[in-house]
Amino acid sequence: MDTTTDTTTTTATVDTAEQLRQVSDLIAAGAVREARRRTARIADAAGGETRALLGQILDALEKHPADAMPQLRQLWKVSDGAGQELIEACVPRPERRAEAATQADRAVRATRAQRREYARRAPRDLTTRQGVPRQRRSQRSADNDAATRRYFADRVDPAEDTDAQSTYDQLDYDRAAVPPMRGLPCVACGVERSTRDQQRTRDDGLCEDCRDSGAAGVPILPATATRAEILTARCDHIAATSTSTAERNARLNRDWRTMRRSDRFIVSDWHARQPACRHRDGGGPAR
């Protein structure tokens, strides 16, 4: 049983070492992002101590070879056998270490002249990052800008500004010149009644001319009748004297436009009780 466990552990260590060797090659080639992804996958499948060791190895490999090798040697000294195998697999190859050192030396020599020139420059020749203080705007300038913004926000484009009215915006001057009707109209002719007719104690719903000509009016109710009873009697009279449902609804709509809100509720309730009635959207009699 112990032999099988040791064999499995050794195989896993060898696989991990091979994967870390590939990670080391990626870092040497400059593919640091891919190296980090592969190291993360290796760490997910490893234990806690191995995961911490992998993080230290990756941190060392991303440094300059002159700093990476001493750090890897120190890790190798304090690690066990499996850890030492992982570290040995990650050590850069000698030829790559030599190539990296050569490239570093070339970079130093290439920038040596620039660094010397920078060191010889006097402090007065150095470019500072301090910017020029921004001047504070005056209140007058701010007010002018605000007025300009309001002008352009409220400005109407001359191409869109036209005096021609659309078909839906045209005003009917004949209807606009007629003042709104005051009070309920006459139940016979439909014209506006005089103030004296509207203030009659025993109101029959007629105007003076229709009353003199003998037209039939709303039945006179007792003096104790309520407002609801008076309006109900008026609706019954309109329904009885109309030749069709359309005529009845038209006469009720004419009354509806001159009624108060409380009176409209009474008429709506009466209309709802009528057979085969139709309501309009506003709740009043159908047109």
PDB file of C-alpha atoms in Angstrom:
ATOM      1  CA  MET A   1       0.000   0.000   0.000  1.00  0.00           C
ATOM      2  CA  ASP A   2       2.795   2.424   0.857  1.00  0.00           C
ATOM      3  CA  THR A   3       4.670   1.484  -2.324  1.00  0.00           C
ATOM      4  CA  THR A   4       1.648   2.369  -4.459  1.00  0.00           C
ATOM      5  CA  THR A   5       1.274   5.717  -2.708  1.00  0.00           C
ATOM      6  CA  ASP A   6       4.947   6.568  -3.194  1.00  0.00           C
ATOM      7  CA  THR A   7       4.743   5.645  -6.875  1.00  0.00           C
ATOM      8  CA  THR A   8       1.673   7.848  -7.378  1.00  0.00           C
ATOM      9  CA  THR A   9       3.334  10.771  -5.596  1.00  0.00           C
ATOM     10  CA  THR A  10       6.496  10.391  -7.672  1.00  0.00           C
ATOM     11  CA  THR A  11       4.502  10.314 -10.913  1.00  0.00           C
ATOM     12  CA  ALA A  12       2.563  13.436  -9.909  1.00  0.00           C
ATOM     13  CA  THR A  13       5.798  15.216  -9.024  1.00  0.00           C
ATOM     14  CA  VAL A  14       7.342  14.325 -12.378  1.00  0.00           C
ATOM     15  CA  ASP A  15       4.256  15.598 -14.240  1.00  0.00           C
ATOM     16  CA  THR A  16       4.258  18.807 -12.230  1.00  0.00           C
ATOM     17  CA  ALA A  17       7.967  19.281 -12.874  1.00  0.00           C
ATOM     18  CA  GLU A  18       7.419  18.870 -16.619  1.00  0.00           C
ATOM     19  CA  GLN A  19       4.613  21.413 -16.559  1.00  0.00           C
ATOM     20  CA  LEU A  20       6.765  23.845 -14.594  1.00  0.00           C
ATOM     21  CA  ARG A  21       9.552  23.382 -17.124  1.00  0.00           C
ATOM     22  CA  GLN A  22       7.101  24.505 -19.802  1.00  0.00           C
ATOM     23  CA  VAL A  23       6.132  27.477 -17.641  1.00  0.00           C
ATOM     24  CA  SER A  24       9.786  28.413 -17.330  1.00  0.00           C
ATOM     25  CA  ASP A  25      10.164  28.284 -21.110  1.00  0.00           C
ATOM     26  CA  LEU A  26       7.121  30.536 -21.529  1.00  0.00           C
ATOM     27  CA  ILE A  27       8.527  33.107 -19.118  1.00  0.00           C
ATOM     28  CA  ALA A  28      11.860  33.037 -20.913  1.00  0.00           C
ATOM     29  CA  ALA A  29      10.025  33.619 -24.194  1.00  0.00           C
ATOM     30  CA  GLY A  30       8.111  36.571 -22.719  1.00  0.00           C
ATOM     31  CA  ALA A  31       4.667  34.903 -22.502  1.00  0.00           C
ATOM     32  CA  VAL A  32       4.129  35.833 -18.863  1.00  0.00           C
ATOM     33  CA  ARG A  33       0.315  35.853 -19.043  1.00  0.00           C
ATOM     34  CA  GLU A  34       0.119  32.300 -20.397  1.00  0.00           C
ATOM     35  CA  ALA A  35       2.690  31.212 -17.823  1.00  0.00           C
ATOM     36  CA  ARG A  36       0.517  32.601 -15.035  1.00  0.00           C
ATOM     37  CA  ARG A  37      -2.559  30.766 -16.356  1.00  0.00           C
ATOM     38  CA  ARG A  38      -0.734  27.454 -16.502  1.00  0.00           C
ATOM     39  CA  THR A  39       0.730  27.978 -13.037  1.00  0.00           C
ATOM     40  CA  ALA A  40      -2.773  28.661 -11.700  1.00  0.00           C
ATOM     41  CA  ARG A  41      -4.019  25.372 -13.169  1.00  0.00           C
ATOM     42  CA  ILE A  42      -1.080  23.514 -11.635  1.00  0.00           C
ATOM     43  CA  ALA A  43      -1.732  25.164  -8.262  1.00  0.00           C
ATOM     44  CA  ASP A  44      -5.405  24.154  -8.325  1.00  0.00           C
ATOM     45  CA  ALA A  45      -4.431  20.493  -8.553  1.00  0.00           C
ATOM     46  CA  ALA A  46      -1.640  20.729  -5.951  1.00  0.00           C
ATOM     47  CA  GLY A  47      -1.668  20.740  -2.169  1.00  0.00           C
ATOM     48  CA  GLY A  48      -1.311  23.700   0.150  1.00  0.00           C
ATOM     49  CA  GLU A  49       2.474  23.574   0.593  1.00  0.00           C
ATOM     50  CA  THR A  50       3.081  22.900  -3.093  1.00  0.00           C
ATOM     51  CA  ARG A  51       0.768  25.770  -4.038  1.00  0.00           C
ATOM     52  CA  ALA A  52       2.758  28.187  -1.882  1.00  0.00           C
ATOM     53  CA  LEU A  53       6.024  26.916  -3.363  1.00  0.00           C
ATOM     54  CA  LEU A  54       4.702  27.398  -6.898  1.00  0.00           C
ATOM     55  CA  GLY A  55       3.856  31.007  -6.122  1.00  0.00           C
ATOM     56  CA  GLN A  56       7.380  31.655  -4.866  1.00  0.00           C
ATOM     57  CA  ILE A  57       8.891  29.968  -7.928  1.00  0.00           C
ATOM     58  CA  LEU A  58       6.775  32.035 -10.312  1.00  0.00           C
ATOM     59  CA  ASP A  59       7.710  35.226  -8.467  1.00  0.00           C
ATOM     60  CA  ALA A  60      11.398  34.377  -8.807  1.00  0.00           C
ATOM     61  CA  LEU A  61      11.176  33.471 -12.505  1.00  0.00           C
ATOM     62  CA  GLU A  62       9.598  36.828 -13.383  1.00  0.00           C
ATOM     63  CA  LYS A  63      12.639  38.674 -12.025  1.00  0.00           C
ATOM     64  CA  HIS A  64      15.956  39.389 -13.701  1.00  0.00           C
ATOM     65  CA  PRO A  65      18.159  36.272 -14.018  1.00  0.00           C
ATOM     66  CA  ALA A  66      20.740  37.856 -11.729  1.00  0.00           C
ATOM     67  CA  ASP A  67      18.076  38.072  -8.995  1.00  0.00           C
ATOM     68  CA  ALA A  68      16.106  34.951  -9.900  1.00  0.00           C
ATOM     69  CA  MET A  69      18.925  32.420  -9.466  1.00  0.00           C
ATOM     70  CA  PRO A  70      19.824  33.352  -5.849  1.00  0.00           C
ATOM     71  CA  GLN A  71      16.151  33.239  -4.878  1.00  0.00           C
ATOM     72  CA  LEU A  72      15.689  29.823  -6.502  1.00  0.00           C
ATOM     73  CA  ARG A  73      18.816  28.514  -4.738  1.00  0.00           C
ATOM     74  CA  GLN A  74      17.461  29.677  -1.393  1.00  0.00           C
ATOM     75  CA  LEU A  75      14.119  27.976  -2.073  1.00  0.00           C
ATOM     76  CA  TRP A  76      15.943  24.795  -3.079  1.00  0.00           C
ATOM     77  CA  LYS A  77      17.834  24.708   0.230  1.00  0.00           C
ATOM     78  CA  VAL A  78      14.720  25.007   2.409  1.00  0.00           C
ATOM     79  CA  SER A  79      12.510  22.617   0.376  1.00  0.00           C
ATOM     80  CA  ASP A  80      12.091  18.858   0.641  1.00  0.00           C
ATOM     81  CA  GLY A  81      12.864  16.333  -2.083  1.00  0.00           C
ATOM     82  CA  ALA A  82       9.678  16.890  -4.104  1.00  0.00           C
ATOM     83  CA  GLY A  83      10.046  20.642  -3.822  1.00  0.00           C
ATOM     84  CA  GLN A  84      13.672  20.496  -4.950  1.00  0.00           C
ATOM     85  CA  GLU A  85      12.639  18.556  -8.058  1.00  0.00           C
ATOM     86  CA  LEU A  86      10.093  21.235  -8.906  1.00  0.00           C
ATOM     87  CA  ILE A  87      12.649  24.005  -8.437  1.00  0.00           C
ATOM     88  CA  GLU A  88      15.243  22.192 -10.558  1.00  0.00           C
ATOM     89  CA  ALA A  89      12.671  21.824 -13.338  1.00  0.00           C
ATOM     90  CA  CYS A  90      12.050  25.568 -13.321  1.00  0.00           C
ATOM     91  CA  VAL A  91      15.662  26.699 -13.377  1.00  0.00           C
ATOM     92  CA  PRO A  92      16.327  28.447 -16.722  1.00  0.00           C
ATOM     93  CA  ARG A  93      18.638  26.614 -19.056  1.00  0.00           C
ATOM     94  CA  PRO A  94      22.260  27.771 -19.112  1.00  0.00           C
ATOM     95  CA  GLU A  95      22.101  29.021 -22.680  1.00  0.00           C
ATOM     96  CA  ARG A  96      18.978  31.034 -21.925  1.00  0.00           C
ATOM     97  CA  ARG A  97      20.549  32.485 -18.802  1.00  0.00           C
ATOM     98  CA  ALA A  98      23.560  33.558 -20.831  1.00  0.00           C
ATOM     99  CA  GLU A  99      21.347  35.038 -23.544  1.00  0.00           C
ATOM    100  CA  ALA A 100      19.273  36.950 -20.995  1.00  0.00           C
ATOM    101  CA  ALA A 101      22.404  38.313 -19.336  1.00  0.00           C
ATOM    102  CA  THR A 102      23.777  39.386 -22.710  1.00  0.00           C
ATOM    103  CA  GLN A 103      20.561  41.209 -23.592  1.00  0.00           C
ATOM    104  CA  ALA A 104      20.580  42.955 -20.233  1.00  0.00           C
ATOM    105  CA  ASP A 105      24.153  44.120 -20.778  1.00  0.00           C
ATOM    106  CA  ARG A 106      23.271  45.395 -24.244  1.00  0.00           C
ATOM    107  CA  ALA A 107      20.366  47.377 -22.845  1.00  0.00           C
ATOM    108  CA  VAL A 108      22.628  48.927 -20.220  1.00  0.00           C
ATOM    109  CA  ARG A 109      25.240  49.898 -22.806  1.00  0.00           C
ATOM    110  CA  ALA A 110      22.593  51.304 -25.158  1.00  0.00           C
ATOM    111  CA  THR A 111      21.228  53.654 -22.516  1.00  0.00           C
ATOM    112  CA  ARG A 112      24.565  54.537 -20.930  1.00  0.00           C
ATOM    113  CA  ALA A 113      25.079  57.631 -23.085  1.00  0.00           C
ATOM    114  CA  GLN A 114      21.574  58.900 -22.382  1.00  0.00           C
ATOM    115  CA  ARG A 115      22.008  58.403 -18.659  1.00  0.00           C
ATOM    116  CA  ARG A 116      25.310  60.280 -18.688  1.00  0.00           C
ATOM    117  CA  GLU A 117      23.757  63.159 -20.624  1.00  0.00           C
ATOM    118  CA  TYR A 118      20.874  63.305 -18.170  1.00  0.00           C
ATOM    119  CA  ALA A 119      23.302  63.327 -15.227  1.00  0.00           C
ATOM    120  CA  ARG A 120      25.267  66.271 -16.695  1.00  0.00           C
ATOM    121  CA  ARG A 121      22.181  68.437 -17.134  1.00  0.00           C
ATOM    122  CA  ALA A 122      21.792  71.296 -14.681  1.00  0.00           C
ATOM    123  CA  PRO A 123      18.731  71.420 -12.461  1.00  0.00           C
ATOM    124  CA  ARG A 124      17.480  74.482 -14.343  1.00  0.00           C
ATOM    125  CA  ASP A 125      17.433  72.484 -17.597  1.00  0.00           C
ATOM    126  CA  LEU A 126      15.267  69.708 -16.222  1.00  0.00           C
ATOM    127  CA  THR A 127      11.641  69.640 -17.265  1.00  0.00           C
ATOM    128  CA  THR A 128       9.277  69.873 -14.337  1.00  0.00           C
ATOM    129  CA  ARG A 129       5.754  68.479 -14.215  1.00  0.00           C
ATOM    130  CA  GLN A 130       4.313  71.434 -12.364  1.00  0.00           C
ATOM    131  CA  GLY A 131       1.622  73.015 -14.519  1.00  0.00           C
ATOM    132  CA  VAL A 132       0.521  76.602 -14.818  1.00  0.00           C
ATOM    133  CA  PRO A 133      -2.262  77.459 -12.345  1.00  0.00           C
ATOM    134  CA  ARG A 134      -5.608  77.744 -14.040  1.00  0.00           C
ATOM    135  CA  GLN A 135      -7.085  81.195 -13.869  1.00  0.00           C
ATOM    136  CA  ARG A 136     -10.387  81.537 -12.086  1.00  0.00           C
ATOM    137  CA  ARG A 137     -13.265  82.570 -14.299  1.00  0.00           C
ATOM    138  CA  SER A 138     -15.030  85.790 -13.523  1.00  0.00           C
ATOM    139  CA  GLN A 139     -18.698  85.883 -12.606  1.00  0.00           C
ATOM    140  CA  ARG A 140     -19.472  87.909 -15.708  1.00  0.00           C
ATOM    141  CA  SER A 141     -17.934  85.286 -17.972  1.00  0.00           C
ATOM    142  CA  ALA A 142     -19.897  82.518 -16.238  1.00  0.00           C
ATOM    143  CA  ASP A 143     -23.155  84.482 -16.627  1.00  0.00           C
ATOM    144  CA  ASN A 144     -22.475  85.045 -20.324  1.00  0.00           C
ATOM    145  CA  ASP A 145     -21.868  81.342 -20.866  1.00  0.00           C
ATOM    146  CA  ALA A 146     -25.074  80.450 -19.027  1.00  0.00           C
ATOM    147  CA  ALA A 147     -27.071  82.925 -21.121  1.00  0.00           C
ATOM    148  CA  THR A 148     -25.571  81.507 -24.306  1.00  0.00           C
ATOM    149  CA  ARG A 149     -26.491  77.956 -23.312  1.00  0.00           C
ATOM    150  CA  ARG A 150     -30.069  79.005 -22.540  1.00  0.00           C
ATOM    151  CA  TYR A 151     -30.321  80.771 -25.893  1.00  0.00           C
ATOM    152  CA  PHE A 152     -29.254  77.735 -27.890  1.00  0.00           C
ATOM    153  CA  ALA A 153     -31.426  75.434 -25.754  1.00  0.00           C
ATOM    154  CA  ASP A 154     -34.562  77.534 -26.413  1.00  0.00           C
ATOM    155  CA  ARG A 155     -33.688  78.474 -29.983  1.00  0.00           C
ATOM    156  CA  VAL A 156     -36.016  77.205 -32.695  1.00  0.00           C
ATOM    157  CA  ASP A 157     -34.445  76.023 -35.905  1.00  0.00           C
ATOM    158  CA  PRO A 158     -35.605  78.306 -38.767  1.00  0.00           C
ATOM    159  CA  ALA A 159     -35.972  75.262 -40.989  1.00  0.00           C
ATOM    160  CA  GLU A 160     -38.474  73.778 -38.541  1.00  0.00           C
ATOM    161  CA  ASP A 161     -40.255  77.026 -37.635  1.00  0.00           C
ATOM    162  CA  THR A 162     -43.228  77.511 -39.951  1.00  0.00           C
ATOM    163  CA  ASP A 163     -46.415  79.526 -39.718  1.00  0.00           C
ATOM    164  CA  ALA A 164     -48.460  76.882 -41.501  1.00  0.00           C
ATOM    165  CA  GLN A 165     -50.654  74.951 -39.095  1.00  0.00           C
ATOM    166  CA  SER A 166     -51.294  71.286 -39.501  1.00  0.00           C
ATOM    167  CA  THR A 167     -54.755  69.925 -40.107  1.00  0.00           C
ATOM    168  CA  TYR A 168     -55.063  68.850 -36.483  1.00  0.00           C
ATOM    169  CA  ASP A 169     -53.949  72.200 -35.041  1.00  0.00           C
ATOM    170  CA  GLN A 170     -56.321  74.448 -36.976  1.00  0.00           C
ATOM    171  CA  LEU A 171     -58.709  76.456 -34.828  1.00  0.00           C
ATOM    172  CA  ASP A 172     -62.433  76.456 -35.477  1.00  0.00           C
ATOM    173  CA  TYR A 173     -63.106  80.162 -35.025  1.00  0.00           C
ATOM    174  CA  ASP A 174     -66.897  79.756 -35.213  1.00  0.00           C
ATOM    175  CA  ARG A 175     -66.978  77.306 -32.318  1.00  0.00           C
ATOM    176  CA  ALA A 176     -64.328  79.214 -30.385  1.00  0.00           C
ATOM    177  CA  ALA A 177     -66.449  82.388 -30.582  1.00  0.00           C
ATOM    178  CA  VAL A 178     -69.423  80.678 -28.919  1.00  0.00           C
ATOM    179  CA  PRO A 179     -69.253  80.915 -25.115  1.00  0.00           C
ATOM    180  CA  PRO A 180     -69.861  77.719 -23.143  1.00  0.00           C
ATOM    181  CA  MET A 181     -73.451  76.903 -22.271  1.00  0.00           C
ATOM    182  CA  ARG A 182     -74.587  77.755 -18.761  1.00  0.00           C
ATOM    183  CA  GLY A 183     -76.846  75.249 -17.105  1.00  0.00           C
ATOM    184  CA  LEU A 184     -78.888  72.473 -18.650  1.00  0.00           C
ATOM    185  CA  PRO A 185     -80.350  73.233 -22.089  1.00  0.00           C
ATOM    186  CA  CYS A 186     -83.993  73.059 -23.048  1.00  0.00           C
ATOM    187  CA  VAL A 187     -85.258  69.484 -23.366  1.00  0.00           C
ATOM    188  CA  ALA A 188     -87.313  70.420 -26.420  1.00  0.00           C
ATOM    189  CA  CYS A 189     -85.137  72.666 -28.624  1.00  0.00           C
ATOM    190  CA  GLY A 190     -81.734  72.189 -26.969  1.00  0.00           C
ATOM    191  CA  VAL A 191     -80.820  75.880 -26.707  1.00  0.00           C
ATOM    192  CA  GLU A 192     -79.487  77.590 -23.616  1.00  0.00           C
ATOM    193  CA  ARG A 193     -82.177  78.671 -21.204  1.00  0.00           C
ATOM    194  CA  SER A 194     -82.324  82.010 -19.514  1.00  0.00           C
ATOM    195  CA  THR A 195     -81.329  82.476 -15.908  1.00  0.00           C
ATOM    196  CA  ARG A 196     -84.988  82.932 -14.917  1.00  0.00           C
ATOM    197  CA  ASP A 197     -85.931  79.575 -16.465  1.00  0.00           C
ATOM    198  CA  GLN A 198     -83.055  77.801 -14.728  1.00  0.00           C
ATOM    199  CA  GLN A 199     -83.993  79.251 -11.337  1.00  0.00           C
ATOM    200  CA  ARG A 200     -87.655  78.212 -11.462  1.00  0.00           C
ATOM    201  CA  THR A 201     -88.869  76.466  -8.324  1.00  0.00           C
ATOM    202  CA  ARG A 202     -90.937  74.011 -10.372  1.00  0.00           C
ATOM    203  CA  ASP A 203     -88.563  73.417 -13.285  1.00  0.00           C
ATOM    204  CA  ASP A 204     -90.012  71.666 -16.318  1.00  0.00           C
ATOM    205  CA  GLY A 205     -86.731  71.726 -18.324  1.00  0.00           C
ATOM    206  CA  LEU A 206     -88.160  74.045 -21.028  1.00  0.00           C
ATOM    207  CA  CYS A 207     -87.159  77.450 -22.249  1.00  0.00           C
ATOM    208  CA  GLU A 208     -89.707  80.291 -22.299  1.00  0.00           C
ATOM    209  CA  ASP A 209     -90.432  80.007 -26.025  1.00  0.00           C
ATOM    210  CA  CYS A 210     -91.051  76.239 -25.941  1.00  0.00           C
ATOM    211  CA  ARG A 211     -93.200  76.605 -22.846  1.00  0.00           C
ATOM    212  CA  ASP A 212     -95.346  79.248 -24.549  1.00  0.00           C
ATOM    213  CA  SER A 213     -95.692  77.078 -27.658  1.00  0.00           C
ATOM    214  CA  GLY A 214     -97.027  74.170 -25.578  1.00  0.00           C
ATOM    215  CA  ALA A 215     -94.072  71.777 -25.890  1.00  0.00           C
ATOM    216  CA  ALA A 216     -94.019  68.854 -23.469  1.00  0.00           C
ATOM    217  CA  GLY A 217     -91.577  69.280 -20.619  1.00  0.00           C
ATOM    218  CA  VAL A 218     -90.238  67.240 -17.731  1.00  0.00           C
ATOM    219  CA  PRO A 219     -92.966  66.227 -15.263  1.00  0.00           C
ATOM    220  CA  ILE A 220     -93.089  68.562 -12.282  1.00  0.00           C
ATOM    221  CA  LEU A 221     -91.913  66.813  -9.112  1.00  0.00           C
ATOM    222  CA  PRO A 222     -92.830  67.697  -5.537  1.00  0.00           C
ATOM    223  CA  ALA A 223     -90.831  70.370  -3.762  1.00  0.00           C
ATOM    224  CA  THR A 224     -89.233  67.670  -1.583  1.00  0.00           C
ATOM    225  CA  ALA A 225     -87.657  65.900  -4.598  1.00  0.00           C
ATOM    226  CA  THR A 226     -83.896  65.431  -4.483  1.00  0.00           C
ATOM    227  CA  ARG A 227     -81.394  66.377  -7.150  1.00  0.00           C
ATOM    228  CA  ALA A 228     -81.059  62.737  -8.175  1.00  0.00           C
ATOM    229  CA  GLU A 229     -84.815  62.399  -8.648  1.00  0.00           C
ATOM    230  CA  ILE A 230     -84.942  65.576 -10.765  1.00  0.00           C
ATOM    231  CA  LEU A 231     -82.140  64.405 -13.047  1.00  0.00           C
ATOM    232  CA  THR A 232     -83.636  60.925 -13.303  1.00  0.00           C
ATOM    233  CA  ALA A 233     -86.974  62.408 -14.371  1.00  0.00           C
ATOM    234  CA  ARG A 234     -85.170  64.527 -16.978  1.00  0.00           C
ATOM    235  CA  CYS A 235     -83.371  61.452 -18.357  1.00  0.00           C
ATOM    236  CA  ASP A 236     -86.649  59.502 -18.483  1.00  0.00           C
ATOM    237  CA  HIS A 237     -88.281  62.357 -20.394  1.00  0.00           C
ATOM    238  CA  ILE A 238     -85.400  62.539 -22.893  1.00  0.00           C
ATOM    239  CA  ALA A 239     -85.556  58.782 -23.440  1.00  0.00           C
ATOM    240  CA  ALA A 240     -89.343  58.873 -23.907  1.00  0.00           C
ATOM    241  CA  THR A 241     -89.284  61.747 -26.415  1.00  0.00           C
ATOM    242  CA  SER A 242     -86.344  60.438 -28.493  1.00  0.00           C
ATOM    243  CA  THR A 243     -87.065  58.540 -31.692  1.00  0.00           C
ATOM    244  CA  SER A 244     -83.927  56.379 -31.472  1.00  0.00           C
ATOM    245  CA  THR A 245     -81.171  55.374 -29.125  1.00  0.00           C
ATOM    246  CA  ALA A 246     -78.693  57.522 -31.034  1.00  0.00           C
ATOM    247  CA  GLU A 247     -80.871  60.601 -30.589  1.00  0.00           C
ATOM    248  CA  ARG A 248     -81.291  59.853 -26.894  1.00  0.00           C
ATOM    249  CA  ASN A 249     -77.530  59.490 -26.413  1.00  0.00           C
ATOM    250  CA  ALA A 250     -76.861  62.697 -28.346  1.00  0.00           C
ATOM    251  CA  ARG A 251     -79.246  64.666 -26.127  1.00  0.00           C
ATOM    252  CA  LEU A 252     -77.778  63.119 -22.994  1.00  0.00           C
ATOM    253  CA  ASN A 253     -74.262  63.968 -24.161  1.00  0.00           C
ATOM    254  CA  ARG A 254     -75.367  67.553 -24.683  1.00  0.00           C
ATOM    255  CA  ASP A 255     -76.511  67.667 -21.067  1.00  0.00           C
ATOM    256  CA  TRP A 256     -73.361  65.838 -19.934  1.00  0.00           C
ATOM    257  CA  ARG A 257     -71.064  68.629 -21.123  1.00  0.00           C
ATOM    258  CA  THR A 258     -72.810  71.207 -18.910  1.00  0.00           C
ATOM    259  CA  MET A 259     -73.176  69.088 -15.749  1.00  0.00           C
ATOM    260  CA  ARG A 260     -71.193  69.128 -12.566  1.00  0.00           C
ATOM    261  CA  ARG A 261     -69.244  66.079 -11.489  1.00  0.00           C
ATOM    262  CA  SER A 262     -71.864  64.970  -8.973  1.00  0.00           C
ATOM    263  CA  ASP A 263     -74.638  65.247 -11.587  1.00  0.00           C
ATOM    264  CA  ARG A 264     -72.620  63.182 -14.045  1.00  0.00           C
ATOM    265  CA  PHE A 265     -72.492  60.293 -11.605  1.00  0.00           C
ATOM    266  CA  ILE A 266     -76.290  60.335 -11.380  1.00  0.00           C
ATOM    267  CA  VAL A 267     -76.724  60.328 -15.170  1.00  0.00           C
ATOM    268  CA  SER A 268     -74.125  57.563 -15.561  1.00  0.00           C
ATOM    269  CA  ASP A 269     -75.972  55.446 -13.014  1.00  0.00           C
ATOM    270  CA  TRP A 270     -79.268  55.991 -14.865  1.00  0.00           C
ATOM    271  CA  HIS A 271     -77.671  55.170 -18.215  1.00  0.00           C
ATOM    272  CA  ALA A 272     -76.128  51.976 -16.839  1.00  0.00           C
ATOM    273  CA  ARG A 273     -79.567  50.695 -15.859  1.00  0.00           C
ATOM    274  CA  GLN A 274     -80.953  51.114 -19.367  1.00  0.00           C
ATOM    275  CA  PRO A 275     -81.208  47.990 -21.569  1.00  0.00           C
ATOM    276  CA  ALA A 276     -78.700  47.568 -24.418  1.00  0.00           C
ATOM    277  CA  CYS A 277     -76.787  50.707 -23.451  1.00  0.00           C
ATOM    278  CA  ARG A 278     -73.230  51.452 -24.400  1.00  0.00           C
ATOM    279  CA  HIS A 279     -70.795  53.500 -22.354  1.00  0.00           C
ATOM    280  CA  ARG A 280     -68.181  55.802 -23.706  1.00  0.00           C
ATOM    281  CA  ASP A 281     -64.628  55.828 -22.335  1.00  0.00           C
ATOM    282  CA  GLY A 282     -65.277  58.811 -20.073  1.00  0.00           C
ATOM    283  CA  GLY A 283     -68.039  57.036 -18.161  1.00  0.00           C
ATOM    284  CA  GLY A 284     -70.920  59.081 -19.584  1.00  0.00           C
ATOM    285  CA  PRO A 285     -73.583  58.218 -22.144  1.00  0.00           C
ATOM    286  CA  ALA A 286     -72.434  56.691 -25.410  1.00  0.00           C
ATOM    287  CA  ARG A 287     -72.143  58.933 -28.399  1.00  0.00           C
TER     288      ARG A 287
END
